[in-house]
mmCIF file of C-alpha atoms in Angstrom:
data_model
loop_
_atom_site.group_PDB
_atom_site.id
_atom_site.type_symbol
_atom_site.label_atom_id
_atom_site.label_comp_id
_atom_site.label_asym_id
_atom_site.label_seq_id
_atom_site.Cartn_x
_atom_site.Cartn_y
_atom_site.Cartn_z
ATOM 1 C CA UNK A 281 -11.707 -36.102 -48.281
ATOM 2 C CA UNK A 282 -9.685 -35.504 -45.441
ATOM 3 C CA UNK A 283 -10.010 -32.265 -43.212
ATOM 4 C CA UNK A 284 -7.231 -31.091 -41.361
ATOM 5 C CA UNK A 285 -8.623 -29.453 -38.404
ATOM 6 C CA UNK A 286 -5.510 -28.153 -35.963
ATOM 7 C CA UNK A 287 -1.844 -27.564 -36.502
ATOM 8 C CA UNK A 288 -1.290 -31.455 -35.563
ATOM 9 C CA UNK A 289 -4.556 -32.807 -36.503
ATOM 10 C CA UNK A 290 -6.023 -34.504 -39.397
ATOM 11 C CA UNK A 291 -9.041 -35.984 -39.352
ATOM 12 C CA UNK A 292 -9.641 -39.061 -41.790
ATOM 13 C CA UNK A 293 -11.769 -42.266 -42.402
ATOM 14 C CA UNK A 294 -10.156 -44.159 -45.216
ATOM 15 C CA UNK A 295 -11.943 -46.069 -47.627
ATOM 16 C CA UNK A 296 -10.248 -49.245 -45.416
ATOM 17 C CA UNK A 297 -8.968 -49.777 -42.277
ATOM 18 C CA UNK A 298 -5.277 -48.235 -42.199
ATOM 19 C CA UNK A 299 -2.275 -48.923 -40.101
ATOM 20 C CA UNK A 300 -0.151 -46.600 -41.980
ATOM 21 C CA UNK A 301 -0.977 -42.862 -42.468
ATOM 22 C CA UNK A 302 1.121 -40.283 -44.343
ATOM 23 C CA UNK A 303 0.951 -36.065 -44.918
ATOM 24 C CA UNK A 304 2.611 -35.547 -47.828
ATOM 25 C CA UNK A 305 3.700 -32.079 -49.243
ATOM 26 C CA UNK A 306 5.206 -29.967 -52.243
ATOM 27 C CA UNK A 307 5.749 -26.327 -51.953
ATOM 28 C CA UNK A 308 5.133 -26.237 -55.687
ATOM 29 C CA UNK A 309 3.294 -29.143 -56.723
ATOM 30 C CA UNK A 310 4.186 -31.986 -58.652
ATOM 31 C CA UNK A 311 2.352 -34.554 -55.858
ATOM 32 C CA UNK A 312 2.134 -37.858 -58.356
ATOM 33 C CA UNK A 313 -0.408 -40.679 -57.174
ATOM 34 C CA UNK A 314 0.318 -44.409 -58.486
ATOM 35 C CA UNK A 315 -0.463 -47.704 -57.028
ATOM 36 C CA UNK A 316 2.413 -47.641 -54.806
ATOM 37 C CA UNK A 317 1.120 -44.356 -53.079
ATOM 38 C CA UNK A 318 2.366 -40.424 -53.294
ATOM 39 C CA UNK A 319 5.317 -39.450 -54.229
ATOM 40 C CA UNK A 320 7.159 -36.114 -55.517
ATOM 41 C CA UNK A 321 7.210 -34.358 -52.146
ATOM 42 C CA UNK A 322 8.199 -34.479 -48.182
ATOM 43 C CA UNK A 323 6.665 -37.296 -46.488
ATOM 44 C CA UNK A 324 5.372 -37.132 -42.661
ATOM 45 C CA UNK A 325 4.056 -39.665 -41.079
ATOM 46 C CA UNK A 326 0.920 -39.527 -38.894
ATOM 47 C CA UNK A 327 0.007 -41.313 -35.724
ATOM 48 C CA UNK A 328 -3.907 -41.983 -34.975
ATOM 49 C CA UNK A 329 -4.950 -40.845 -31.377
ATOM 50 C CA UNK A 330 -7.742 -42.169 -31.097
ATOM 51 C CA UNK A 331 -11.132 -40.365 -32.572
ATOM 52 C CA UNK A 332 -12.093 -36.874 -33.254
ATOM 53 C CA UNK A 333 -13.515 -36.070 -30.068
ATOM 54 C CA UNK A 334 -13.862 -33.543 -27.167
ATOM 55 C CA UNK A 335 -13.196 -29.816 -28.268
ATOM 56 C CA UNK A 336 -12.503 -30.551 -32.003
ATOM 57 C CA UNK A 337 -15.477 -32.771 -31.914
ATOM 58 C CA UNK A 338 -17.176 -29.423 -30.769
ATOM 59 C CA UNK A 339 -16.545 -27.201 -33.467
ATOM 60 C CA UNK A 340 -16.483 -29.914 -36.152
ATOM 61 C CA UNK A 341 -19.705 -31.565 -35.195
ATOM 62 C CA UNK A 342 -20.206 -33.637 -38.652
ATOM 63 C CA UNK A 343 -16.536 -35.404 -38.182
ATOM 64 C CA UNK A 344 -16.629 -36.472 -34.645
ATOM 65 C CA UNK A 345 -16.141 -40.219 -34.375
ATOM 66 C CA UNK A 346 -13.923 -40.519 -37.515
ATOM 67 C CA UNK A 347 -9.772 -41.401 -36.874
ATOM 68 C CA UNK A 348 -7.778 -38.232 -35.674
ATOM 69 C CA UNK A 349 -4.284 -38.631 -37.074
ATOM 70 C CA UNK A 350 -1.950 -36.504 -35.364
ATOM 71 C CA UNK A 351 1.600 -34.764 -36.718
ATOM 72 C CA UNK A 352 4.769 -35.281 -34.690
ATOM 73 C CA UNK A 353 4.534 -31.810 -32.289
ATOM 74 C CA UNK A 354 8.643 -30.841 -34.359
ATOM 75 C CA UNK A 355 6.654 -31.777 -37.579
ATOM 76 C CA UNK A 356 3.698 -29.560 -36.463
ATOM 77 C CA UNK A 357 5.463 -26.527 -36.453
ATOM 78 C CA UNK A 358 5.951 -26.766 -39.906
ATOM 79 C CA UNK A 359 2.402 -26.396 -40.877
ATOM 80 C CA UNK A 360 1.953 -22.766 -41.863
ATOM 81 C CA UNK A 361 4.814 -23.869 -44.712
ATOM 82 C CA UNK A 362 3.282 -26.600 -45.561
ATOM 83 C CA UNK A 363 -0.183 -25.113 -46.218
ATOM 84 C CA UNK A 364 1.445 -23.179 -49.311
ATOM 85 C CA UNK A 365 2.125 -25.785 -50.929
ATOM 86 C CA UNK A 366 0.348 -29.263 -52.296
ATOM 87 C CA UNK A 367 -1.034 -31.654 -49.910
ATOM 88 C CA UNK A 368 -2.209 -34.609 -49.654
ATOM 89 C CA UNK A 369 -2.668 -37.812 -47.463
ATOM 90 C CA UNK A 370 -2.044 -41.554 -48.127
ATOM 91 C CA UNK A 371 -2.890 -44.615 -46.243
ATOM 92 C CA UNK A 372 -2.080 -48.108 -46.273
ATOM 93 C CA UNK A 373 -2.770 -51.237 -44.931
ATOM 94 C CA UNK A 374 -0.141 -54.912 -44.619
ATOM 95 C CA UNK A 375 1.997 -52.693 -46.896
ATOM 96 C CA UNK A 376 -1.030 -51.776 -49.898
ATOM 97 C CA UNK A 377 -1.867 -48.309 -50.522
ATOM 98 C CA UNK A 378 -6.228 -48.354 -50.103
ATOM 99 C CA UNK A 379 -6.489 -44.763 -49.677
ATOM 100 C CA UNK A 380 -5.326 -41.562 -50.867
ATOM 101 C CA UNK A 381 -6.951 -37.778 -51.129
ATOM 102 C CA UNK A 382 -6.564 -34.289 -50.667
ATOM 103 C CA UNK A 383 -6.942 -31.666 -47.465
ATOM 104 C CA UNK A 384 -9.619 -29.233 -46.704
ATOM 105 C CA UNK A 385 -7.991 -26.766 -44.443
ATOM 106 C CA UNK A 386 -10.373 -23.982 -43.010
ATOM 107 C CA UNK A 387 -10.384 -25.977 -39.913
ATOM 108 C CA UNK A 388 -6.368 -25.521 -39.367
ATOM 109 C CA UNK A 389 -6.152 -22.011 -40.969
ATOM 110 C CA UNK A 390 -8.827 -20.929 -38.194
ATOM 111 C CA UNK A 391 -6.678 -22.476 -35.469
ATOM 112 C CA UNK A 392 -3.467 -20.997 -36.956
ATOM 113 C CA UNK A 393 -4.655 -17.318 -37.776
ATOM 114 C CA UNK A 394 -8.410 -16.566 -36.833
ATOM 115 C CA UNK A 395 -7.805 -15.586 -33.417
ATOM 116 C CA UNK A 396 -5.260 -13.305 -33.913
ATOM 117 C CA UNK A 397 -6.536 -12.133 -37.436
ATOM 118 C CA UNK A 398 -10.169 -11.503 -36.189
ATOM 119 C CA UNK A 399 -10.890 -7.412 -35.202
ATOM 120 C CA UNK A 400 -7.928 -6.475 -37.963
ATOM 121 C CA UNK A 401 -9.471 -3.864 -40.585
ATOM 122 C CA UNK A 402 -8.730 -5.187 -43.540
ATOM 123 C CA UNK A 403 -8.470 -3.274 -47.210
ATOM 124 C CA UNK A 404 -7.273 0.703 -47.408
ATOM 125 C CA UNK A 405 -6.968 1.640 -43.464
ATOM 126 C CA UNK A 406 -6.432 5.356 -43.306
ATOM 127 C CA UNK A 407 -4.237 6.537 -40.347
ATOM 128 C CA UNK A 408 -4.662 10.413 -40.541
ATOM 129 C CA UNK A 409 -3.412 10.908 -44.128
ATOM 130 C CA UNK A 410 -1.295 7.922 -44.206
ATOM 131 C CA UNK A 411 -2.969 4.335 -46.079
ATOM 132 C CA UNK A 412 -1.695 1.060 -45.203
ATOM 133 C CA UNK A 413 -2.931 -2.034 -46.863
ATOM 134 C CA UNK A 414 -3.823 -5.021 -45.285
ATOM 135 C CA UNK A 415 -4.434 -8.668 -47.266
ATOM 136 C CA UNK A 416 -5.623 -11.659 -45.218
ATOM 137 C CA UNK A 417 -3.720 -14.200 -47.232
ATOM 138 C CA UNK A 418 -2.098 -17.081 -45.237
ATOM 139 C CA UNK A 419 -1.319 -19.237 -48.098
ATOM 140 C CA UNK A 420 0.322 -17.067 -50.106
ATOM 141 C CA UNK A 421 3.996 -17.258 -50.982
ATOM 142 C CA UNK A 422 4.255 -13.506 -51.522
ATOM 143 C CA UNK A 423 1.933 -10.764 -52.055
ATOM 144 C CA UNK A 424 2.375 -7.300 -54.432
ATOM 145 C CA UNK A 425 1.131 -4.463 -54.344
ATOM 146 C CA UNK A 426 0.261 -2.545 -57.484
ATOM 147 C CA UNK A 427 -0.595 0.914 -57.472
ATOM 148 C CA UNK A 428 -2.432 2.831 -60.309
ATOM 149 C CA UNK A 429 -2.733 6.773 -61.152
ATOM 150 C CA UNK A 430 -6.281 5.968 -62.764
ATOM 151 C CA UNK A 431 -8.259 3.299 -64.064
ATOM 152 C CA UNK A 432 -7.037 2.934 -67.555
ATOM 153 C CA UNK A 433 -6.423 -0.721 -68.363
ATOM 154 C CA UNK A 434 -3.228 0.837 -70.717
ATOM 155 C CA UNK A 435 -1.693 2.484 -67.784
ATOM 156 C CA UNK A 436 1.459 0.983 -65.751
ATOM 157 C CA UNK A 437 1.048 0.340 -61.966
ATOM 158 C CA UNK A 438 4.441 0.928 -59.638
ATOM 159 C CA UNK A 439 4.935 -2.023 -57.314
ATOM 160 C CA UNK A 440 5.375 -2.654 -53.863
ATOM 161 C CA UNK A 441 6.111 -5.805 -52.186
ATOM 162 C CA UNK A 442 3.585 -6.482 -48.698
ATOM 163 C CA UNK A 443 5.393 -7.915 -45.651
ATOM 164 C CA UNK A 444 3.325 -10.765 -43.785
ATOM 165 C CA UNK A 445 3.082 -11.304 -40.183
ATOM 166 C CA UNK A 446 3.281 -14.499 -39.956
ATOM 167 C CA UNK A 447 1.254 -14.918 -36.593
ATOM 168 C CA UNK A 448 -1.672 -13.479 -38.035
ATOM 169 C CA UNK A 449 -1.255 -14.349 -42.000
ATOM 170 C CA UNK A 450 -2.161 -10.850 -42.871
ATOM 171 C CA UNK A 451 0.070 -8.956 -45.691
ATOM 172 C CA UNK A 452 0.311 -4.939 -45.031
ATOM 173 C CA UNK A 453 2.002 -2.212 -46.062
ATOM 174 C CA UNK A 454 2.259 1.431 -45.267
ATOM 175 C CA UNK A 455 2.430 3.621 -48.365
ATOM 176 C CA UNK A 456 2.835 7.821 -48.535
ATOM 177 C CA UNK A 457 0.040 10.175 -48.545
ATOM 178 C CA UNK A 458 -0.197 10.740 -51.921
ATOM 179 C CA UNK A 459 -1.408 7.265 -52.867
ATOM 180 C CA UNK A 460 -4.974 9.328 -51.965
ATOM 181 C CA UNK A 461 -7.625 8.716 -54.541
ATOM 182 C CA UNK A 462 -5.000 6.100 -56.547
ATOM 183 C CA UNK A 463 -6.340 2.472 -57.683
ATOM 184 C CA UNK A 464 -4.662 -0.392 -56.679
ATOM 185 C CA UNK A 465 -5.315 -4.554 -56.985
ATOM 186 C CA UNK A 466 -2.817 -7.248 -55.065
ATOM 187 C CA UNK A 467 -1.043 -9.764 -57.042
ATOM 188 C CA UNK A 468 -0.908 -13.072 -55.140
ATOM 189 C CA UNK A 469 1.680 -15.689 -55.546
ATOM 190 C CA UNK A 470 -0.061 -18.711 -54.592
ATOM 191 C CA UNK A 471 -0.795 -22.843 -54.762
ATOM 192 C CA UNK A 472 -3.682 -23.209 -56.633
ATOM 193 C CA UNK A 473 -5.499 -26.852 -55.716
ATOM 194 C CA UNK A 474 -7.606 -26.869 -58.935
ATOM 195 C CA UNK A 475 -4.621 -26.075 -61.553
ATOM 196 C CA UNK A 476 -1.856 -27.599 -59.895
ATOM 197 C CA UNK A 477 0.860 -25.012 -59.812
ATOM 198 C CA UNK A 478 2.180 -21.973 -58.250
ATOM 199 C CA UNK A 479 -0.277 -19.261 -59.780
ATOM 200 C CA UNK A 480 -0.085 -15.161 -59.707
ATOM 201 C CA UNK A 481 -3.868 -14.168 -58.954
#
């Protein structure tokens, strides 16, 4: 598995030696693996810098020696797209594919959004009689709101649609007083890694 760790780092030992390294990824899915490598989605090719080492190395003690591949910086800018979406890396070596997996990401959703997430309240925050909602939810592709009179399973929820900020990945919205006392549950539009598709949670 490969773990990328920053917005232009990827940390990765293939199963052989590679001097080709790819990122590939599809906002909806649809990623196909064959034996000529990945296809079905944008392709970005990664550079290794040496090892993961120094800082990185720091907070990701267990991969610190393995190859860092690095993103092209206009490439890196991209990323908090490109986390919505499939991903995947594939490597190759004299022209064969030897290698090919998926991304964990905590490391590069940390770097992206913890900083400026972390001391946020998140949930029902009540500013004097006035509730906003807040979602931490950097993945998503858009985020609802649904808001109940009671808890009856039969009864019919009025909609809102959250607005992110994208430096900190957190959804909100600011709703009227009377949404007091009210139930409410988010409906997530979102990639989901073990189905495949574009999912509402």
């Amino acid at each position: 598995m490969a773990h990328w760790l920053t917005d232009n780092t990827i940390g990765w030992s293939p199963l052989v030696a590679a001097d080709q390294v790819f990122l590939h990824a599809a906002p909806t899915g649809g990623l196909v693996l064959d034996e000529n490598g990945v296809s079905g989605g944008a392709v970005y090719t990664l550079t290794q810098n040496g090892v993961i080492a120094g800082d990185i190395a720091a907070k990701f003690p267990h991969l610190a020696g393995i190859p860092a591949w690095e993103l092209d910086a206009a490439d890196a800018t991209n990323a908090p797209e490109l986390l919505k979406g499939q991903i995947a890396v594939s490597a190759f070596a004299g022209g064969d594919l030897v290698d090919a997996t998926g991304l964990q990401i905590p490391g590069v959703l940390d770097d992206l959004y913890a900083y400026v997430a972390y001391g946020e309240q998140l949930g029902p925050v009540w500013i004097g009689g006035t509730p906003a909602l807040k979602l931490w939810s950097p993945t998503a592709k858009s985020v609802t709101l649904h808001i109940f009179d009671d808890a009856n399973p039969a009864t019919t929820s009025i909609t809102q649609t959250m607005v992110l900020n994208p430096d900190s990945g957190i959804w909100s919205l600011v709703g009227p007083p009377n949404w007091k006392n009210k139930y409410y549950l988010y409906e997530v539009e979102v990639y989901v890694h073990s189905t495949g598709e574009v999912e509402h949670n």
